[in-house]
Every structure is written in structure tokens, then in C-alpha cells.
CSV table of C-alpha atoms in Angstrom, one decimal:
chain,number,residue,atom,x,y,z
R,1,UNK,CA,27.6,8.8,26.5
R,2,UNK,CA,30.7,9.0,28.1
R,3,UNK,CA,31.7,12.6,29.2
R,4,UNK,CA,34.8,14.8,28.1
R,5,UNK,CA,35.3,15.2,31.9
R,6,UNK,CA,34.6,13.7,34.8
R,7,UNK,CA,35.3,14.8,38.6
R,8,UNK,CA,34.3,12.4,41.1
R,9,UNK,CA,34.5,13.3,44.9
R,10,UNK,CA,37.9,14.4,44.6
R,11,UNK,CA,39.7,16.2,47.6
R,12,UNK,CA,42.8,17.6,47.5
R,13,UNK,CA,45.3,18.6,50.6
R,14,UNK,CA,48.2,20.9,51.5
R,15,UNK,CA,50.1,19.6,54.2
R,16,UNK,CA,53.3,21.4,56.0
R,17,UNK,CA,56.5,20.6,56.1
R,18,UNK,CA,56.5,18.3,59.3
R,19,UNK,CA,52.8,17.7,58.9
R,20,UNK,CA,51.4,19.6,61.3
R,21,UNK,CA,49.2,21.6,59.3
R,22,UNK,CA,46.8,20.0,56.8
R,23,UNK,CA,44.2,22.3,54.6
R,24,UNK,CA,41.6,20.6,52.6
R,25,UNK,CA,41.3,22.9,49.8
R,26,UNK,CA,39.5,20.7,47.6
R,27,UNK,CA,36.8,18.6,49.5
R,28,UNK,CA,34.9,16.1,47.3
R,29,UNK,CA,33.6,17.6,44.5
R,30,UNK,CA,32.1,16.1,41.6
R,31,UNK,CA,30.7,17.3,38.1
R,32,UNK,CA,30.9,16.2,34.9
R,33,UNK,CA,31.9,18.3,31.9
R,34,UNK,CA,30.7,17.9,27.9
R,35,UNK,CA,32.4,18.3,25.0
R,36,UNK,CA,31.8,21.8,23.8
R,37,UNK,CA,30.2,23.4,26.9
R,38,UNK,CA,31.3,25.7,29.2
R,39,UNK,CA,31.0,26.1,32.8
R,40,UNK,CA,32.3,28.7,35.0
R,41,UNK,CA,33.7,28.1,38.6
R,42,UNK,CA,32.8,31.1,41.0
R,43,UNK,CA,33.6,32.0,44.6
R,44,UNK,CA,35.7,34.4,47.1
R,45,UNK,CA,39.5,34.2,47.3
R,46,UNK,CA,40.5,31.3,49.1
R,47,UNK,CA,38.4,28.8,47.9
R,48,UNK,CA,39.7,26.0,46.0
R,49,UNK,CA,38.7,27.3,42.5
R,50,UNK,CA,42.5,27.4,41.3
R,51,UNK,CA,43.3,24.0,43.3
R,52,UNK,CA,40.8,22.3,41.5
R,53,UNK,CA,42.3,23.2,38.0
R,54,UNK,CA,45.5,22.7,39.5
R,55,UNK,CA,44.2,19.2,40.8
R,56,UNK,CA,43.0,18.3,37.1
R,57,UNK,CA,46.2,19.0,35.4
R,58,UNK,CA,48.1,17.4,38.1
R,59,UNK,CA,50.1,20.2,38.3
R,60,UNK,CA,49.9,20.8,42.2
R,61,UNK,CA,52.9,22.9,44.5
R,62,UNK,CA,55.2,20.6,46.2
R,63,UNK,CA,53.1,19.8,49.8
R,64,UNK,CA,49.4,19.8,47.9
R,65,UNK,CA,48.7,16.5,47.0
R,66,UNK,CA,45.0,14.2,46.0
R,67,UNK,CA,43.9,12.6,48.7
R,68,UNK,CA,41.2,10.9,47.1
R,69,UNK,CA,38.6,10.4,44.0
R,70,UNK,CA,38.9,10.2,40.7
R,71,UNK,CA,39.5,12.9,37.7
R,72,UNK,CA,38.6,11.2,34.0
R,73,UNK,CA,39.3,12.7,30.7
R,74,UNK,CA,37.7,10.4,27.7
R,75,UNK,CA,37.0,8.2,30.0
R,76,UNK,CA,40.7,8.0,30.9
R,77,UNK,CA,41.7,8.0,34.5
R,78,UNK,CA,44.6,10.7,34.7
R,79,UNK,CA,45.1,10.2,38.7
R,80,UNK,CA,46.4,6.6,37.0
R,81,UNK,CA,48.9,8.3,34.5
R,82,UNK,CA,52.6,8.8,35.0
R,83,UNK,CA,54.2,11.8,35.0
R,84,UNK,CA,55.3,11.4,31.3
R,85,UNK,CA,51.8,10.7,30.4
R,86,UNK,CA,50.8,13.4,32.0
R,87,UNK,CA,53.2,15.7,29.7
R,88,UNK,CA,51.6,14.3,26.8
R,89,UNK,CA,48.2,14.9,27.7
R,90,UNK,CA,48.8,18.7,28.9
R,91,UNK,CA,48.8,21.3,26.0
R,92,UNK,CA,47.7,18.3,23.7
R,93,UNK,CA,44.5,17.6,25.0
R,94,UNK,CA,44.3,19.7,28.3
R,95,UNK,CA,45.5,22.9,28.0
R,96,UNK,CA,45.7,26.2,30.6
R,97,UNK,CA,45.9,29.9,30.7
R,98,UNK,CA,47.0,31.2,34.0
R,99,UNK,CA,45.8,33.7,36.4
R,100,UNK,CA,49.2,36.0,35.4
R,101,UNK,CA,50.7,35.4,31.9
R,102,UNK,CA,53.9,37.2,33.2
R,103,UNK,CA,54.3,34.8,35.6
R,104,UNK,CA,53.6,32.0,33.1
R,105,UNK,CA,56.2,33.6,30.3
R,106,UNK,CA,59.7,33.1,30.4
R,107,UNK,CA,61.7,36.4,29.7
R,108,UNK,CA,64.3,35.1,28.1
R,109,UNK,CA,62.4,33.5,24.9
R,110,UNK,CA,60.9,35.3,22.1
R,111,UNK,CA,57.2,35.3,21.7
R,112,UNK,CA,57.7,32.6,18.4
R,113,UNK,CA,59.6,30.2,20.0
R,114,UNK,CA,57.2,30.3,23.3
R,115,UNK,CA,54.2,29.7,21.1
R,116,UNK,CA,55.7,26.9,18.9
R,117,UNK,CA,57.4,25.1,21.8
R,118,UNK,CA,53.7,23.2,22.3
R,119,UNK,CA,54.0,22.4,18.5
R,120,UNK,CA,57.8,21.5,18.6
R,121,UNK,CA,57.2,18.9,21.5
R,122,UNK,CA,53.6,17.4,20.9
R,123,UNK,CA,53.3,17.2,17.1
R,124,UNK,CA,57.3,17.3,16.5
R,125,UNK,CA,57.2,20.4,13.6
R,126,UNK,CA,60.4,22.0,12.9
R,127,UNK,CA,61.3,25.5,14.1
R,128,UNK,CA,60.5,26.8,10.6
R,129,UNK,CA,57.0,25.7,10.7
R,130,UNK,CA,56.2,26.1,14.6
R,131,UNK,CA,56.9,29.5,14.0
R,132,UNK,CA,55.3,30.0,10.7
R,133,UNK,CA,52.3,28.0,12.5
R,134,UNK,CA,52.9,30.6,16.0
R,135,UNK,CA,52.5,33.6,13.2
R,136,UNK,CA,49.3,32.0,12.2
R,137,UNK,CA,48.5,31.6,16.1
R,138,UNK,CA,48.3,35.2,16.8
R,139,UNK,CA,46.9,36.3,14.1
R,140,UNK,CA,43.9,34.4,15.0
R,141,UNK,CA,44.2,35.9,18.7
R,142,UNK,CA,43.6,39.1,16.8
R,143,UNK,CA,47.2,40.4,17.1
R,144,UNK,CA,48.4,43.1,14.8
R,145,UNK,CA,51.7,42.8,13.3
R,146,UNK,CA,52.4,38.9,14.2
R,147,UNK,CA,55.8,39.0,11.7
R,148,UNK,CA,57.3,41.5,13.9
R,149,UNK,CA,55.5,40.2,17.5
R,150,UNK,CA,57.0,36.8,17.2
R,151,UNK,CA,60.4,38.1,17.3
R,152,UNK,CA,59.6,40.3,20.9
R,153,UNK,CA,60.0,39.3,24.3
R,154,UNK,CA,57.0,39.1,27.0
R,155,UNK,CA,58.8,42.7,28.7
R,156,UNK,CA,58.2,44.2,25.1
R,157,UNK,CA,54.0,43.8,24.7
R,158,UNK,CA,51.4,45.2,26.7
R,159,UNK,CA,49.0,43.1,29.0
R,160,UNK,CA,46.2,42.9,27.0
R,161,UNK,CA,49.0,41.1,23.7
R,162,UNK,CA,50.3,39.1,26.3
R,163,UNK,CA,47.1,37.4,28.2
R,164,UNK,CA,46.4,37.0,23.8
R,165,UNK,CA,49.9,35.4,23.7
R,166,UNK,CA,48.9,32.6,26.2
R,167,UNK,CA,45.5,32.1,24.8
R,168,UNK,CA,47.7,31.6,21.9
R,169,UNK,CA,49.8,29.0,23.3
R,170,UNK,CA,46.8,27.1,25.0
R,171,UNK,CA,45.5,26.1,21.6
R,172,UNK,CA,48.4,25.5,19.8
R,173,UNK,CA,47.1,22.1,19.7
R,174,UNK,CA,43.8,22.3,19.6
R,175,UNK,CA,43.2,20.6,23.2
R,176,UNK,CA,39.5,18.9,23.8
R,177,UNK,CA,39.7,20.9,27.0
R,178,UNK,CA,40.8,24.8,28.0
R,179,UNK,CA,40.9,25.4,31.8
R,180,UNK,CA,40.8,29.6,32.3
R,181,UNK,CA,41.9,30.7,35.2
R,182,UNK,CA,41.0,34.1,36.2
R,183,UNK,CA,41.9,35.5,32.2
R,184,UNK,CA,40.9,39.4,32.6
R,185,UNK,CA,42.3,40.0,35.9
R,186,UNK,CA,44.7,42.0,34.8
R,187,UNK,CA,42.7,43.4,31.8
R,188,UNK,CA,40.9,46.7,31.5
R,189,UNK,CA,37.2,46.9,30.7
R,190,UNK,CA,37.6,47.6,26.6
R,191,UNK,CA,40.0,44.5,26.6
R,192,UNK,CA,38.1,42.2,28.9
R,193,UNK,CA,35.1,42.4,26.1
R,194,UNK,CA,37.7,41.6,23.5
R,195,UNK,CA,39.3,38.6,25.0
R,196,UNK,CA,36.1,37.2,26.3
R,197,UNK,CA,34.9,37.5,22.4
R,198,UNK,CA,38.0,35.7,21.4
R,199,UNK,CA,37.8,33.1,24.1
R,200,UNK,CA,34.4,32.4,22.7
R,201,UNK,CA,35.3,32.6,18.8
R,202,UNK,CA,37.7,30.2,19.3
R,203,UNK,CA,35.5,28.0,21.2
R,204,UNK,CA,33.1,28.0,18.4
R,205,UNK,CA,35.7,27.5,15.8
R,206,UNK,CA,37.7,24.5,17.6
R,207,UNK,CA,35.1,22.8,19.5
R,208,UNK,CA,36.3,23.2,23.0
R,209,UNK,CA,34.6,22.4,26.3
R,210,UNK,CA,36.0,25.4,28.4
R,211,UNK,CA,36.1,25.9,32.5
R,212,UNK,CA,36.3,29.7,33.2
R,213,UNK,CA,37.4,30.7,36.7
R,214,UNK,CA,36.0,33.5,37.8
R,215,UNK,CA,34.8,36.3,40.5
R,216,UNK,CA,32.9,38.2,37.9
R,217,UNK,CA,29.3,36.8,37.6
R,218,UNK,CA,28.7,38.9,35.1
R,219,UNK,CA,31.3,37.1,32.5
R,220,UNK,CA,29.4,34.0,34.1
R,221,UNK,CA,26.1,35.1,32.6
R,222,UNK,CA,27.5,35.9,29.5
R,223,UNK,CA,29.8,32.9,28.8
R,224,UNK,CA,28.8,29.8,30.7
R,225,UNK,CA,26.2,27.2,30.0
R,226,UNK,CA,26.4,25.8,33.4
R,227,UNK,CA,27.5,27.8,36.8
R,228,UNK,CA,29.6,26.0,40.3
R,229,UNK,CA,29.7,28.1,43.1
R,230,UNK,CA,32.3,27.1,45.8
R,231,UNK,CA,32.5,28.0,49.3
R,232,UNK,CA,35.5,26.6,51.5
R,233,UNK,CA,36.8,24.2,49.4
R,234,UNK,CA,33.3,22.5,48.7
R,235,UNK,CA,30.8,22.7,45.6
R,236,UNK,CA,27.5,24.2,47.5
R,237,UNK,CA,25.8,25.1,44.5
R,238,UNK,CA,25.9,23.9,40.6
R,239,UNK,CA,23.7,23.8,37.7
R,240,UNK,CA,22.6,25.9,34.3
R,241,UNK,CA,23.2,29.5,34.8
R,242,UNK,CA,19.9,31.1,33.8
R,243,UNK,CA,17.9,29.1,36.0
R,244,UNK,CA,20.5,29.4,39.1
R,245,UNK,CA,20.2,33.4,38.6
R,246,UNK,CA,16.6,33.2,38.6
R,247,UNK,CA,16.2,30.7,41.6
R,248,UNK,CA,19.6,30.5,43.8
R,249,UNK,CA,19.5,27.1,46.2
R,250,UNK,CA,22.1,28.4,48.5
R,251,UNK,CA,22.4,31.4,50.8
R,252,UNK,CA,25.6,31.7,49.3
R,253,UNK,CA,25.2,31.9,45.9
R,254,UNK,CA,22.0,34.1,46.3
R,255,UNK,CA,24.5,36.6,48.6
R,256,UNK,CA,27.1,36.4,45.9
R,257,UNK,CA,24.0,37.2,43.6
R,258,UNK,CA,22.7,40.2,45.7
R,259,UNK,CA,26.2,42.0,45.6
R,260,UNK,CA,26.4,42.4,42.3
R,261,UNK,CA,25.9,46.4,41.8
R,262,UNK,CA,22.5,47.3,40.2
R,263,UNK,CA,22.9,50.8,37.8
R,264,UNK,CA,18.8,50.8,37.4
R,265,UNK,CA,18.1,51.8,41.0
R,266,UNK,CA,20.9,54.0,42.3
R,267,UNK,CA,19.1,54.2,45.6
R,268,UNK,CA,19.8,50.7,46.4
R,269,UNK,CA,22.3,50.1,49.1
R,270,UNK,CA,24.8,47.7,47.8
R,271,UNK,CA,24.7,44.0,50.0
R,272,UNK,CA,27.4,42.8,51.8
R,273,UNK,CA,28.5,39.1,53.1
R,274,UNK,CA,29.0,39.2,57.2
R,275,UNK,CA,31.8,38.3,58.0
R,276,UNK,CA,35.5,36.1,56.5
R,277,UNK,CA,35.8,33.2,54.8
R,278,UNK,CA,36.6,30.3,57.1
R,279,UNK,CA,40.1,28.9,58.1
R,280,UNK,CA,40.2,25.8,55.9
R,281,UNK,CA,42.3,23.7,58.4
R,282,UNK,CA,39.7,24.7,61.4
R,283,UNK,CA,36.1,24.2,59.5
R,284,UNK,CA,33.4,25.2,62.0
R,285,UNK,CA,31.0,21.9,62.8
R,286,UNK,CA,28.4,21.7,60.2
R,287,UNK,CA,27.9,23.5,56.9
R,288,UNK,CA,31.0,25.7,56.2
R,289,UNK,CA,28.7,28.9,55.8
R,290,UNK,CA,26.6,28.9,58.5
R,291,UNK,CA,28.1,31.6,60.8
R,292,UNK,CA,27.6,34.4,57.8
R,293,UNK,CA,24.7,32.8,56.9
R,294,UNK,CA,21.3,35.2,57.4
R,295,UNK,CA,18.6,31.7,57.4
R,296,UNK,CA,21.0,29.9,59.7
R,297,UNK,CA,19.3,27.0,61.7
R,298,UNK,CA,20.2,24.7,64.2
R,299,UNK,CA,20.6,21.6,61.5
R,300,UNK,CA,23.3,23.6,59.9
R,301,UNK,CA,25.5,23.8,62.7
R,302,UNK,CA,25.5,20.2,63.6
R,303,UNK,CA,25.6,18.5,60.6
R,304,UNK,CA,27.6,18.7,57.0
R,305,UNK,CA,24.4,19.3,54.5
R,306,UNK,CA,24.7,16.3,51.9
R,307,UNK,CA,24.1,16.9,47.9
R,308,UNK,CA,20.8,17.6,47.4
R,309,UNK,CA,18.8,17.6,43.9
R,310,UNK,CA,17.3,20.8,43.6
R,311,UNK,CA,15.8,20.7,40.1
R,312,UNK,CA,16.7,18.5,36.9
R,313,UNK,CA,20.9,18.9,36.8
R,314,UNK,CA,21.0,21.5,39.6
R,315,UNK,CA,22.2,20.5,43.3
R,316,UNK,CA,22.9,22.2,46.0
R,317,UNK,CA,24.6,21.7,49.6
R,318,UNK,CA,21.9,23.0,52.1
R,319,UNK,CA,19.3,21.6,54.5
R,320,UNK,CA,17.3,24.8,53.2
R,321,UNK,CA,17.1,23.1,49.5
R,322,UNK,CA,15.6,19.9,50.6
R,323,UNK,CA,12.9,21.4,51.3
């Protein structure tokens, strides 16, 4: 059967303005993506988790641009589509919610007409019933008071209605696909359970495959079917998330792993990764990890460890998991 999605080896670049800089920040990954599962993307700042959605929208900053691979949607290539295409695809049948839903608001519309704007443009509905439809819309985000909400501006609601207002807006449409980038950032702890139980209702109720971006591992283990952990622009380390918590291939994703605070023994002293992330436009020779890596060998700082099948839809880039 033919996936929802499909990444294979795509790499994406930044290049400066006179082209004497150039940053891999996506270096040929691939994974494929069913309809109704989720997987969450992991890592440290810096490493290509936001690029990659960005790279699968096609909705990349002006100097980042796809070097090479291939992205398919239904077995659609979208690297292929024009730019029109493109807009008829996202927040029909790709849709995103943003790291900052300020940033991704515009102060000067009400909350109706930002939430019926998908509906006015993809399915043509009147203003009477996008916003009758955008009332409907947050109610289901669990709102209160959508009659009166609708007629506010972004300035007007707190962060928790507004990261709900752009939830709202991403499945206006009911898109196959949600990409969710970094959703309870801004979110306190009491909220974060809420939205992630929303995220999850409306998964459930719509069918949607869902990529979560996160640095929590704990959301990971409580939302995602499958983990990918990325490390300096590369996928080092992907599969289903019980059996990667229980049996981490990489150094990297068992460090990431081993950070994580444990509350049952409070004498335990808390692990730390050696060192900073690498400068993507000076890689060091070999693997990307190997000078903060604590089983280091002389392999990994030649060569550039290939994809190696760990287990039955796990893979892992490290000489340590051939073994």
C-alpha cells in the first residue's frame, strides 16, 4: 500500500547571500508516514526538526532551498507541484501549527475571519457560514464562549485560547496530514495536558496521521506510535517508541534518554551531554556525534555511519548498531 507520506533522502540547504556560506540543515533523510499514525520528531535546538516540516510544506525562508530527494503525499510528488498547487494542497490536505501562534496570527483580523479564511479559500463558503462553521471550530477546541471569541482579536485571548485558535484553523479542512511544531512551548503544565488531549481527540475523531515536533520525550511516550531522533541535520535514530525507550541504538538517543529527570530516586545525579551541537556548515569528519560521544571509536571518526537495520522497522546511524 502506498503511504500517506513519503520522505526520501531529502536534503535541504541555506546558502548566503553571495554564497559563501552553505548549511545543510536537512541531510538525506527518509521515513515514511501512515495514515492515522503519529510520529514524533526529537532532538536539540539546531537540528533540522523545523526545516524538515518546513521542507515538506515547501514553505522554506528565502536562501533555504531542496537540494535533493523526493517528498510524496498520496503518492503525489509535491517537489513537482507549482506554487499554486502547492496553495491548494496546504490547509486542505497538509495542514501546520507553528512553534508561536502569535507570530502565526495577524493582529489586525478577528479570530472568525482567521479561522474561516481556510474555509473561504479551499471549499469557497460564504462569510456567513465560514464563521458559523469557525464557531463550530472552537467549540470543538474546547473554547468557552465561541459567539463572543470569534469577534476578538489574537492581543485579546490568552496563550493557552490562542495555541487552541490555530489548532483550530489547521483542521478547518480536515487535512490527511497535521505537522506540529513545538505546540506547548509556550503552554503551562495544566494546559499542555489539555492540548495534547485535544491534539489526540481530534486525531481520533478525523483520522489524521500527525508529526509532533518536540524536545519533550515525555509527550513522545505518550503520543507517538513511532519516535525520529535527529542529530545535526541527519535521522540517527527511528523506529516504534516503546521498543526505542527500552533498547536505544544510538549514543545519542540513549543520552537524550538518560537526561530525562527521574522523581523515583532523588539521589540520582541528573546526566548531561559533553559538549555543543556541531557547526552545520563545518561537520567534523565521520559521524556528526562523535566528539560528545562516550563509546567513540576510531571508525566513527573516519567514516559517515550508513543506515543500519537495527530490529524490524527500527534503523539507526552507528557503527555501534551493526553490531
Amino acid at each position: 500500500m502506498t503511504p500517506l507520506l513519503e520522505i526520501d533522502r531529502l536534503t535541504t540547504r541555506y546558502v548566503s547571500a553571495r554564497g559563501a556560506r552553505v548549511v545543510e540543515a536537512v541531510s538525506d533523510i527518509s521515513f515514511r508516514l501512515e495514515a492515522g499514525e503519529t510520529l514524533g520528531i526529537v532532538g536539540e535546538s539546531g537540528s533540522g526538526k523545523t526545516t524538515l516540516a518546513l521542507s515538506i510544506m515547501r514553505l522554506l525562508p528565502p536562501g533555504a532551498r531542496i537540494a535533493a530527494g523526493a517528498v510524496r503525499f498520496e503518492g503525489e510528488d509535491l517537489l513537482a507541484k507549482s506554487d499554486g498547487e502547492m496553495r491548494r494542497l496546504r490547509g486542505k490536505r497538509i495542514a501546520m501549527i507553528l512553534q508561536d501562534p502569535m507570530a502565526s496570527l495577524n493582529p489586525l483580523f478577528t479570530v472568525g475571519d482567521q479561522v474561516g479564511e481556510s474555509l473561504r479559500v479551499h471549499e469557497g463558503a460564504s462569510r456567513r457560514t465560514a464563521w458559523t462553521r469557525a464557531r463550530e471550530l472552537l467549540t470543538a477546541v474546547k473554547i468557552p464562549a465561541p459567539e463572543a471569541r470569534v469577534r476578538e482579536y489574537p492581543h485579546q485571548l490568552s496563550g493557552g485560547m490562542r495555541q487552541r485558535i490555530v489548532g483550530a484553523i489547521a483542521i478547518s479542512c480536515e487535512p490527511r496530514l497535521l505537522i506540529a511544531d513545538e505546540p506547548t512551548t509556550s503552554l503551562d503544565v495544566t494546559i499542555q495536558a489539555q492540548y495534547l488531549n485535544l491534539l489526540r481527540d481530534l486525531q481520533r475523531e478525523h483520522g489524521l496521521a500527525l508529526i509532533f515536533i518536540t524536545h519533550n520525550l515525555g509527550i513522545v511516550a505518550r503520543m507517538c506510535d513511532r519516535v525520529a531522533v535527529m542529530y545535526a541535520g541527519r535521522l540517527v535514530e527511528i523506529g516504534p517508541v516503546r521498543r526505542i525507550f527500552d533498547a536505544p541504538a544510538h549514543p545519542y538517543t540513549r543520552a537524550l534518554l538518560e537526561s530525562i529527570p527521574r522523581l523515583a530516586d532523588a539521589r540520582a545525579r541528573l546526566t548531561a551531554i559533553d559538549g555543543q551541537p556541531p557547526d552545520l556548515a563545518a561537520l567534523p569528519v565521520g559521524c556528526a556525534f562523535h566528539p560528545r560521544c562516550p563509546k567513540v571509536e576510531d571508525r566513527c571518526r573516519r567514516e559517515v555511519p550508513t543506515d543500519i537495520a537495527v530490529a524490524e522497522d527500527h534503523r539507526a546511524r552507528c557503527w555501534l548498531a551493526a553490531r
